[in-house]
Coordinates of C-alpha atoms and ligand atoms in Angstrom, one line a residue:
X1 CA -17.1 27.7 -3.9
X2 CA -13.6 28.7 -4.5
X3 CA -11.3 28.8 -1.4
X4 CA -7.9 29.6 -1.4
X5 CA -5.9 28.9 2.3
X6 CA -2.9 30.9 2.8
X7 CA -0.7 28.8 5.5
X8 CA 2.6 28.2 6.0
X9 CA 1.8 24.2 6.5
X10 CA 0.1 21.4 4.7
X11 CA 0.5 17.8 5.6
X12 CA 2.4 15.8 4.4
X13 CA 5.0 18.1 2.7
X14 CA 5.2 20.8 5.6
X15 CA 3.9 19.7 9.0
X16 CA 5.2 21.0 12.5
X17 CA 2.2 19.7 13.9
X18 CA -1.7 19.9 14.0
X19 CA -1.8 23.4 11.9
X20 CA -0.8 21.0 8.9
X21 CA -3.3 18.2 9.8
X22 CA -5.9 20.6 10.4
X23 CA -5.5 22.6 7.1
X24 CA -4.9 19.9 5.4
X25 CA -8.0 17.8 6.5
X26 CA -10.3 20.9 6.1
X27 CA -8.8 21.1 2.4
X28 CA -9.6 17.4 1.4
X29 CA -12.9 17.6 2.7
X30 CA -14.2 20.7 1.3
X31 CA -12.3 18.9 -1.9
X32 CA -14.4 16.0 -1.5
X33 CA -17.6 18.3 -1.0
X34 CA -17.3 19.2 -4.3
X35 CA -15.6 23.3 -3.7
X36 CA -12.5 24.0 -5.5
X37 CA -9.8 24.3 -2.6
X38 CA -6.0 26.0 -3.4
X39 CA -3.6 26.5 -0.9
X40 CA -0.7 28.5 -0.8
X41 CA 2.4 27.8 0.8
X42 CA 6.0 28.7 0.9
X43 CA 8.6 27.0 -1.0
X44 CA 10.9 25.6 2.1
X45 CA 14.4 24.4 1.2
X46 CA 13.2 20.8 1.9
X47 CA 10.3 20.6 -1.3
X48 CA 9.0 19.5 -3.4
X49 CA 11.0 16.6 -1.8
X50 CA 10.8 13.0 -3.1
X51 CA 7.6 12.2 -5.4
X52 CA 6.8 15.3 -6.9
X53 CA 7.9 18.2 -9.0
X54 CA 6.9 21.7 -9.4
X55 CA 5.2 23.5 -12.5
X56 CA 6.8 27.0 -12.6
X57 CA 4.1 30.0 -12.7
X58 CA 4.9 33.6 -12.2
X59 CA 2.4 36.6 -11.2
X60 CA 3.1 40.4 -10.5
X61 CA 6.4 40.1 -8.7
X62 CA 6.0 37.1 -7.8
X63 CA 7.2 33.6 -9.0
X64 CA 5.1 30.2 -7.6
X65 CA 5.4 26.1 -8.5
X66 CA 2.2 24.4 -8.2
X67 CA 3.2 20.9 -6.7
X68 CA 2.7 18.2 -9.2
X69 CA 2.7 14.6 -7.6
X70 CA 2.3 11.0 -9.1
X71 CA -0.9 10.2 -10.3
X72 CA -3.0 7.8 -8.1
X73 CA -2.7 10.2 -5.0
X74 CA -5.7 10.7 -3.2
X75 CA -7.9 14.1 -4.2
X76 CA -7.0 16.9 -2.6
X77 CA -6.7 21.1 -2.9
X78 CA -4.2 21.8 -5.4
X79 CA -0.8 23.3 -3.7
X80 CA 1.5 26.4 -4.8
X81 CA 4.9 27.0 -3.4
X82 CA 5.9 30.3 -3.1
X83 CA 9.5 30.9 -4.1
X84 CA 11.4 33.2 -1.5
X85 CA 14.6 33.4 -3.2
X86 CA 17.0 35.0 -0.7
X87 CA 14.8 34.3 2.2
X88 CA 14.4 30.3 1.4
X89 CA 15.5 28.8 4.6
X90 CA 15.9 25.3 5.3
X91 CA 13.1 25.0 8.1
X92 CA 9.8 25.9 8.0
X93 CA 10.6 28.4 11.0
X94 CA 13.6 30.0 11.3
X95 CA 12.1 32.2 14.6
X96 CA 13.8 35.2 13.6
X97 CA 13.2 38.4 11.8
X98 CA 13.9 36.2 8.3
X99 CA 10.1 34.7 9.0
X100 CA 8.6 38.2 9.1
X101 CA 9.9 38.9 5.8
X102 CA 9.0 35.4 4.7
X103 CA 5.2 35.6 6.1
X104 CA 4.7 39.3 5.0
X105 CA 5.7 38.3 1.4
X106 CA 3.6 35.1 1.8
X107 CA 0.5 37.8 2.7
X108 CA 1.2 39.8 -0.8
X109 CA 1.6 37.0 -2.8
X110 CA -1.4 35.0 -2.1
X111 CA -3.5 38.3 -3.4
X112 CA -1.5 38.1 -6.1
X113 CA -1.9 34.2 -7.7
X114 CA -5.2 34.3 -8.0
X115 CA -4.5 36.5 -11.3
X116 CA -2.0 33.7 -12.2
X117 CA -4.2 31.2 -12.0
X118 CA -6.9 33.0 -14.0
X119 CA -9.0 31.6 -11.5
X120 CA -11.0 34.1 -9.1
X121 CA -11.4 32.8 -5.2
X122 CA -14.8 33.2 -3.2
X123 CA -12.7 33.2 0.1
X124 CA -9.5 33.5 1.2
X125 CA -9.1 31.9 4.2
X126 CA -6.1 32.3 6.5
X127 CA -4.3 30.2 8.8
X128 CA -2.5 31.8 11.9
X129 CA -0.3 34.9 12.2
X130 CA 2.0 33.4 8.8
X131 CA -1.1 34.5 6.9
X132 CA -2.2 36.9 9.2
X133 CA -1.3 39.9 7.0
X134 CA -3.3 38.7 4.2
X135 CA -6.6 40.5 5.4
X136 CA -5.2 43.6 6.4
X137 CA -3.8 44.0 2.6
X138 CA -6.7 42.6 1.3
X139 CA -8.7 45.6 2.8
X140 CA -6.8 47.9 0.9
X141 CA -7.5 46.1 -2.6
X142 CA -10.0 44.1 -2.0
X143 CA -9.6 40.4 -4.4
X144 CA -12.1 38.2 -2.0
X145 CA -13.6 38.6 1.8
X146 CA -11.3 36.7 4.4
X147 CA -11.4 34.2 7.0
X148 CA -8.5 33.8 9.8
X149 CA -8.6 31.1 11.8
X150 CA -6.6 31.1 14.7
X151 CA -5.1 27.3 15.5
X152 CA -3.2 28.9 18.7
X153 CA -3.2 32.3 19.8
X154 CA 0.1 31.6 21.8
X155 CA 2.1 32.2 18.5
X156 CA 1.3 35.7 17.3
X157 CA 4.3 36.7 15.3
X158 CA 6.0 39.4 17.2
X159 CA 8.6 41.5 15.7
X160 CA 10.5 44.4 16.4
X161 CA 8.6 47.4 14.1
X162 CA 12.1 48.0 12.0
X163 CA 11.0 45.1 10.2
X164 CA 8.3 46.4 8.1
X165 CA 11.2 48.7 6.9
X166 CA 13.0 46.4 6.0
X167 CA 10.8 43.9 4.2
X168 CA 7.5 45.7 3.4
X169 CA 6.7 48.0 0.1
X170 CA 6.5 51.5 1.5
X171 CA 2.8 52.3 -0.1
X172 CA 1.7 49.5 2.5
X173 CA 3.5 50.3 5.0
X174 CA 1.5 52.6 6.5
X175 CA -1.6 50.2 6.0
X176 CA 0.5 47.3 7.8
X177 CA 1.5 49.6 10.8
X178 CA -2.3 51.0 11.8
X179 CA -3.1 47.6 12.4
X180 CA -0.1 45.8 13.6
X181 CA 2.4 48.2 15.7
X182 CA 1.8 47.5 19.4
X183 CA 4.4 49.3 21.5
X184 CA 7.9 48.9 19.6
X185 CA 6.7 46.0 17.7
X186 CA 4.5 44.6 14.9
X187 CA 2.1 41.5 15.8
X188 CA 1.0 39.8 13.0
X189 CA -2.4 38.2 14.4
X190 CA -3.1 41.3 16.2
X191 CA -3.6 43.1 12.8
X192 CA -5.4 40.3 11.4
X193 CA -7.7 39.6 14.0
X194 CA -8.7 43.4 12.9
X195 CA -9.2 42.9 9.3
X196 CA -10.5 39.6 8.8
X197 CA -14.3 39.7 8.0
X198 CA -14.5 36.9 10.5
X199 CA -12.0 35.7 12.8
X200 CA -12.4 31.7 13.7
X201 CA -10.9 29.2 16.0
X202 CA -10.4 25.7 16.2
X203 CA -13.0 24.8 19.1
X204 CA -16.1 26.3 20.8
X205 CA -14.7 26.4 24.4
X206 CA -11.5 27.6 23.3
X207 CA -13.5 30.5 20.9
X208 CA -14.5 31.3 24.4
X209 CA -11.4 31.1 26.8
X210 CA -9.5 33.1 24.2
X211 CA -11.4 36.5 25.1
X212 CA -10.3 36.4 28.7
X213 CA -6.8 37.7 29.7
X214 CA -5.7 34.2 31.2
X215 CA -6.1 32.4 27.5
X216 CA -6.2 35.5 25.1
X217 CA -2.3 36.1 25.6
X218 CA -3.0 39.8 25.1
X219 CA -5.1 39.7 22.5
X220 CA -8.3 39.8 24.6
X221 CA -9.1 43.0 23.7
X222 CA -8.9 42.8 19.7
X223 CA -10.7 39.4 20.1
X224 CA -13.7 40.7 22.2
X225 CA -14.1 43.9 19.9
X226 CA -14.6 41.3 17.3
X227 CA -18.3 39.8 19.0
X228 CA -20.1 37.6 17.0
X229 CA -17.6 37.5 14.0
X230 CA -15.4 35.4 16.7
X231 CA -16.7 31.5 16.0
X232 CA -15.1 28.4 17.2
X233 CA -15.6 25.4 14.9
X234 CA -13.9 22.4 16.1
X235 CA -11.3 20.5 14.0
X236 CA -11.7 17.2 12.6
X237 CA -10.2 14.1 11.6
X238 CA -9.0 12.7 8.8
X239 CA -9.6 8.7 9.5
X240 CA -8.6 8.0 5.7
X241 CA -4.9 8.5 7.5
X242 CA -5.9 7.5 10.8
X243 CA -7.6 4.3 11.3
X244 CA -6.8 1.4 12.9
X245 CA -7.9 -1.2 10.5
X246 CA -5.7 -0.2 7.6
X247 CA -3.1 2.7 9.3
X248 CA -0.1 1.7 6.5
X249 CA 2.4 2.5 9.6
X250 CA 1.2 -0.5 11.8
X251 CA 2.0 -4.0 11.3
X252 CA -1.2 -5.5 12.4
X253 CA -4.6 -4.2 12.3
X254 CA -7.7 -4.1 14.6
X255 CA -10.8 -2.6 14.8
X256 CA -13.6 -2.3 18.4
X257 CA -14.9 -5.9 17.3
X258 CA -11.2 -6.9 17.2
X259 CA -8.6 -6.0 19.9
X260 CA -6.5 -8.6 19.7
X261 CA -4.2 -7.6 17.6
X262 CA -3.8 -4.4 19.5
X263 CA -2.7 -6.2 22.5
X264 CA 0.4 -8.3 20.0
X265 CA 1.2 -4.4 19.0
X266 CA 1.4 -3.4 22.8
X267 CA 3.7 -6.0 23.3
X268 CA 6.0 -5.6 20.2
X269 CA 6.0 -2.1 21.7
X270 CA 7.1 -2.6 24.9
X271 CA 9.8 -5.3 23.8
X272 CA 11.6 -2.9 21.0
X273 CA 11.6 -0.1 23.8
X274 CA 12.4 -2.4 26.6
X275 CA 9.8 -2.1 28.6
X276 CA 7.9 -4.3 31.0
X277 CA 4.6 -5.9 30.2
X278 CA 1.4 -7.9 30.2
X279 CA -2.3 -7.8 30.4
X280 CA -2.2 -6.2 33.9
X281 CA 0.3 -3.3 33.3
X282 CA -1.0 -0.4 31.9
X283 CA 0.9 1.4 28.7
X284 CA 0.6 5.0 28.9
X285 CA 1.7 6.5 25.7
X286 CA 2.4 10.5 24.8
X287 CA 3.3 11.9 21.6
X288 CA 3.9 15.7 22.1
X289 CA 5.4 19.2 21.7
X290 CA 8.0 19.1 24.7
X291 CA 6.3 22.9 25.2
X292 CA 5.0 24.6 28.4
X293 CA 1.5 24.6 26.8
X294 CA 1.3 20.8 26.8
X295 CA 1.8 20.8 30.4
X296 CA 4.6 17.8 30.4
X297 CA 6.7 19.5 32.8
X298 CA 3.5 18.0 35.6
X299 CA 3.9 14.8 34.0
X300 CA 7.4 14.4 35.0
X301 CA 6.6 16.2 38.5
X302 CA 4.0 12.9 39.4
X303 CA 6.3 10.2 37.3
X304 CA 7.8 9.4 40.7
X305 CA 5.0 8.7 42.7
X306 CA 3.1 6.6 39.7
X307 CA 6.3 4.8 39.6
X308 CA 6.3 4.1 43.5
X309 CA 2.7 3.7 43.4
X310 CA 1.1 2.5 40.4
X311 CA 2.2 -0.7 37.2
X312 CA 1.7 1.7 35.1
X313 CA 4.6 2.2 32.1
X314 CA 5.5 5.0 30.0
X315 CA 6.4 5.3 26.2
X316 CA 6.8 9.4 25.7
X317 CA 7.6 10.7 22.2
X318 CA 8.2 14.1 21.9
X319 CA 10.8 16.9 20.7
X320 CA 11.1 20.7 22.0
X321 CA 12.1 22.2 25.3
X322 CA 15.8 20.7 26.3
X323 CA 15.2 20.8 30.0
X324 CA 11.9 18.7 29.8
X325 CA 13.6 16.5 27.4
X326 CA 16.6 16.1 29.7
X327 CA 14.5 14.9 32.6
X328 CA 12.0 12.6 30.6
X329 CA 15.9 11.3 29.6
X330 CA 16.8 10.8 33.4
X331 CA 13.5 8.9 33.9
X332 CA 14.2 6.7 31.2
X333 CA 17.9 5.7 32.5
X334 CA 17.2 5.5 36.1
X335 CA 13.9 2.8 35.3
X336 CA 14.4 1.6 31.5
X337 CA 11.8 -1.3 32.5
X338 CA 9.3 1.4 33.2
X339 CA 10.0 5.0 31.1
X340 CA 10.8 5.2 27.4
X341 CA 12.0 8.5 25.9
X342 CA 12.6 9.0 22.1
X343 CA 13.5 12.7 21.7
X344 CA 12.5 14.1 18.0
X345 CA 9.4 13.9 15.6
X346 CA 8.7 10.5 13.7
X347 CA 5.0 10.2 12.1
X348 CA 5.6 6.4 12.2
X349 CA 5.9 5.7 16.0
X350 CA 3.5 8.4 16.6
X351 CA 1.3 6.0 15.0
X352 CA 2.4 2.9 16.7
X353 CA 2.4 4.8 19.9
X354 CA -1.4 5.6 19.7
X355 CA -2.5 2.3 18.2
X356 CA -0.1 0.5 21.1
X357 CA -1.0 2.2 24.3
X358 CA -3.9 1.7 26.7
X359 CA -4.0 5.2 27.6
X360 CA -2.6 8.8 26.5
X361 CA -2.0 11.8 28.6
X362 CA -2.9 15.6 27.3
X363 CA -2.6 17.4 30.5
X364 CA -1.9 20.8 28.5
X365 CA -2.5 24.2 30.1
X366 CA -3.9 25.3 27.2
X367 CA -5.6 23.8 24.1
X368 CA -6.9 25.5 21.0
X369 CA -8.0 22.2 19.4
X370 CA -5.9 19.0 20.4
X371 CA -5.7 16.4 17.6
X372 CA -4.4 13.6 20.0
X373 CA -6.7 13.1 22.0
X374 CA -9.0 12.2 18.8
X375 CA -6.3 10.1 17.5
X376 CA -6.1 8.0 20.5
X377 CA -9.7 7.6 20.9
X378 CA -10.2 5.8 17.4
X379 CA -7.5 3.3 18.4
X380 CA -9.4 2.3 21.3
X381 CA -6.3 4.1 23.4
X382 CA -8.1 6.3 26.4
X383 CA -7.2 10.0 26.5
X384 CA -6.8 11.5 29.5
X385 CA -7.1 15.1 29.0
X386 CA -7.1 18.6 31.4
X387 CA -10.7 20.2 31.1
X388 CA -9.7 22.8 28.7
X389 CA -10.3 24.1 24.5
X390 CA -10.8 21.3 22.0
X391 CA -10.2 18.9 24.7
X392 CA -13.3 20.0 26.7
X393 CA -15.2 19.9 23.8
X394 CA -14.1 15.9 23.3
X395 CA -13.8 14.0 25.8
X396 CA -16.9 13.4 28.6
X397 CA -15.5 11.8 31.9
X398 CA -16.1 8.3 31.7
X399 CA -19.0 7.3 34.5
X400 CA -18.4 3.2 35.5
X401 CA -22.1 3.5 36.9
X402 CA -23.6 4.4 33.8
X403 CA -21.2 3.6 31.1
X404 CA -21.0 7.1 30.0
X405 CA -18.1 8.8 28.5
X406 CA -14.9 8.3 26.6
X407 CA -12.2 9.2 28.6
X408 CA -10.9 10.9 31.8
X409 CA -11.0 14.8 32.3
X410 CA -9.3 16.5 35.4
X411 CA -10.3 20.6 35.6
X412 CA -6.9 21.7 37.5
X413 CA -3.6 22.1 35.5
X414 CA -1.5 21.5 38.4
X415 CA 0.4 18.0 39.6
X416 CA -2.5 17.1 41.9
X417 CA -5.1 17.5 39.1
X418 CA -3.4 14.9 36.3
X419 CA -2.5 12.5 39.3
X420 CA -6.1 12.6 40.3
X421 CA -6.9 12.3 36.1
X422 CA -4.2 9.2 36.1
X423 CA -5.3 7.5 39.2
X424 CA -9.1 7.6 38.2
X425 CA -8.2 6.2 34.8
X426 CA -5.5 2.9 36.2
X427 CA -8.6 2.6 38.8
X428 CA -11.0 1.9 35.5
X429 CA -8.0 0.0 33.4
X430 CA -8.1 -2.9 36.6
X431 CA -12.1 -3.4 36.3
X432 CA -12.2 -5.3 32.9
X433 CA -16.1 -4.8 32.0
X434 CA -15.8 -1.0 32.9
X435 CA -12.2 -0.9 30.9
X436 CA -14.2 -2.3 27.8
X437 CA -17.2 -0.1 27.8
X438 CA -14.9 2.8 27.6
X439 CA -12.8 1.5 25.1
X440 CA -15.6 0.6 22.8
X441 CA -16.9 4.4 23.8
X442 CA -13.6 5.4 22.6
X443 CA -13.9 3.8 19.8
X444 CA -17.3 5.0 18.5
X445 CA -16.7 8.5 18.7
X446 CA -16.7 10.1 15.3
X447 CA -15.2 13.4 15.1
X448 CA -14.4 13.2 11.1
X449 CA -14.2 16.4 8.8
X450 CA -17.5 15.1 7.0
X451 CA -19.4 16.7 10.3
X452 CA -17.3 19.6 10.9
X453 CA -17.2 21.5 6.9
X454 CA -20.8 22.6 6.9
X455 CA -19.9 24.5 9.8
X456 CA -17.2 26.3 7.3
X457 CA -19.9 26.0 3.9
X458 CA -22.3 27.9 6.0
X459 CA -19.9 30.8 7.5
X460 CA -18.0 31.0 3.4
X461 CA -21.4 31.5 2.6
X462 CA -22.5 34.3 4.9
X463 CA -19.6 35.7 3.1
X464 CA -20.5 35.7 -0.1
Ligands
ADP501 P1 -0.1 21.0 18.5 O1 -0.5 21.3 17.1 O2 -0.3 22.0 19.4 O3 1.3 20.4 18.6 P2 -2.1 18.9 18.2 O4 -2.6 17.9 19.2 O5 -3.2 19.8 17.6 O6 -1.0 19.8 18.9 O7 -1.4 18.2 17.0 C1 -0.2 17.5 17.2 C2 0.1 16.7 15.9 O8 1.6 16.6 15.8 C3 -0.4 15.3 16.0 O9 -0.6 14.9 14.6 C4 0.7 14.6 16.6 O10 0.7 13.2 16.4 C5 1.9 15.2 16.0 N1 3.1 15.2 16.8 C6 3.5 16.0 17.9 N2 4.7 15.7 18.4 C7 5.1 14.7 17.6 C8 6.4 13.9 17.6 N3 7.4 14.2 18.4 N4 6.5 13.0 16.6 C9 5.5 12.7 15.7 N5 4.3 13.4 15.7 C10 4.2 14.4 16.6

């Protein structure tokens, strides 16, 4: 089949977060399943960056690159820039009214290069509210049927209604507005939840959550009206980039026969960042948005007692929210032996962090997918996660009776629910035999793309 995705990131050349691993992992599998994948992008200030070029290409009004990298890189979709002239902007977000111009011109243009190309898509499949508009305008000119899949319905793109005067053609205008005007402003997803010929998201429980008013962030209604052409299909991984015995950002590798070198990596760790430890103290590790979502603000509400109570140290990666980073800084200052903080984003200690640590912490209020928590689990690091999305659908409570499970699940996102999650874990990491069944649970779970695509062959094709 031929699939074009309409995002606005794709790992590793635009990535905010999981939106990129998960597009971008979908891609290279569907790739690798023999379907011919393009994906469409904007042209941020930033690309094409070191290691590639662009070959210019210009349809209708519009004028794309298609991203031309050394040879020897691994086979993926093929990638086109969209060139935004006067509305380039350094970051991939700008989070004003500059990315509804930039997102609605996005939606026109991917109808638009499949003429280019000379090439003829089976789907167009569209990722969040930046490609949200796609469906709708496909509606009125039909080039393929659509796909949206929603990767968080938290971010909806919200704007006040003046901008479709400003940045949209008047003859589709009107078409925009039916579907998008709610109150004095335009949502994005809102419209495109409407139009797509079927809406998806990222996991089954969260496909479920997201049509009740305490996880559908007002979109409950739109979502329910949709019925069965709502599906959750959970993301996978891409262990070609994450995999413990030959992850290019570690310095020593290991594998569940093999742990050994994990423990020299956990103590490399804790020595750069200062840290105390040994066998017996436990590493707890958390790479993160620093967003309300993720739930850190009740990791620092129990850091004290752990601290008081508990061996356990803490390695926290993360950028975002100023007043969560500010007291994850205090934490650090007052006991450097015990709490690291590195504000900002770094793909290379987000590695070492996972492969290091004997336990990670996901206690997000909400979860569309989680990619983390899968992460940690292949390098043997034990996720402990709130019962909720994706994060439901991955990780089983770990039973020391029967050996059962993979990690620690608490159902309440409050304090008393992730010190409950913490405690139960440290309780597991201090009885050896139990600590090694669950890591070699851990270890064996496979949640790789190669499982999840026929989920997306078999909905393209119901399409068709
Ligand atoms: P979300 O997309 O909501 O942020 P996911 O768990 O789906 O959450 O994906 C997060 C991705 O972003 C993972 O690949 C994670 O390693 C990465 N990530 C998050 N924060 C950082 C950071 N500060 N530095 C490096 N990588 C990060």
């Amino acid at each position: 089949m031929n699939v074009l995705m309409v995002c606005s990131e794709f790992a590793p050349w635009a990535k905010t977060g999981g939106l990129a691993d998960a597009v971008t992992g979908l891609g290279n599998a569907l790739v690798a399943r023999g379907h011919d994948v393009r994906v469409l992008l904007p042209r941020y200030a930033h690309l094409p960056g070191t290691g590639a070029t662009l070959r210019p290409l210009r349809a209708g009004r519009h004028r794309f690159g298609e991203l031309q990298t050394a040879a020897g890189d691994r086979a993926g979709p093929r990638v086109y820039l969209l060139e935004l002239d006067e509305l380039t902007a350094d970051s991939i977000y700008t989070a004003d009214s500059r990315d509804a111009g930039r997102f609605l011109r996005l939606a026109f243009a991917a109808l638009e290069l499949p003429a280019a190309l000379n090439w003829r898509p089976d789907i167009l499949h569209c990722h969040d509210w930046h490609a949200a508009l796609t469906p709708v305008l496909n509606r009125a000119a039909p080039v393929a049927p659509t796909v949206l899949t929603l990767h968080n319905v938290g971010y909806q793109g919200v704007f006040a209604a003046s901008v479709l005067e400003q940045y949209a053609p008047p003859r589709l205008r009107r078409a925009i507005a039916a579907d998008a005007l709610a109150g004095d402003d335009v949502n994005f997803l809102r419209a495109g939840v409407h139009a797509a010929d079927v809406v998806t998201t990222v996991s089954p429980t969260y496909a479920a959550e997201i049509r009740t008013p305490e996880f559908g962030m007002g979109l409950e209604d739109v979502l329910n009206a949709r019925g069965a052409a709502l599906v959750g299909i959970l993301n996978g991984v891409d262990y070609d980039l994450w995999d413990p015995r030959s992850d290019p950002f570690l310095a020593l590798h290991f594998d569940a026969t093999n742990l050994a070198p994990k423990r020299q990596l956990k103590s490399a760790l804790a020595a750069r960042l200062g840290l105390q430890a040994d066998a017996t103290t436990p590493l707890v590790g958390i790479v993160t948005r620093l967003a309300a979502q993720k739930g850190i603000d009740l990791v620092t509400a129990i850091l004290p007692a752990l601290l008081r109570e508990t061996r356990a140290t803490f390695a926290v990666l993360g950028s975002g929210d100023v007043a969560l980073a500010s007291a994850l800084a205090g934490f650090a200052r007052e006991q450097p032996r015990r709490v690291s903080f590195t504000d900002g984003y770094d793909e290379a200690f987000a590695h070492l962090i996972f492969a290091a640590s004997d336990l990670t912490l996901v206690p997000s209020r909400y979860e569309p997918c989680g990619l983390t928590q899968m992460y940690a689990l292949r390098y043997g690091t034990i996720p402990v996660v709130r019962a909720t999305g994706g994060l439901a659908d991955t990780i089983e409570h770990f039973d020391p009776a029967t050996g059962t499970g993979n990690g620690g699940v608490f159902r309440d996102a409050d304090a008393g629910g992730l010190l409950w999650g913490l405690r139960t874990a440290l309780g597991w990491f201090d009885d050896r035999a139990a600590w090694s069944r669950l890591v070699a649970n851990a270890m064996a779970a496979d949640f790789s793309w190669r499982h999840q695509v026929p989920h997306y062959e078999r909905l393209y094709r119901t399409l068709l």
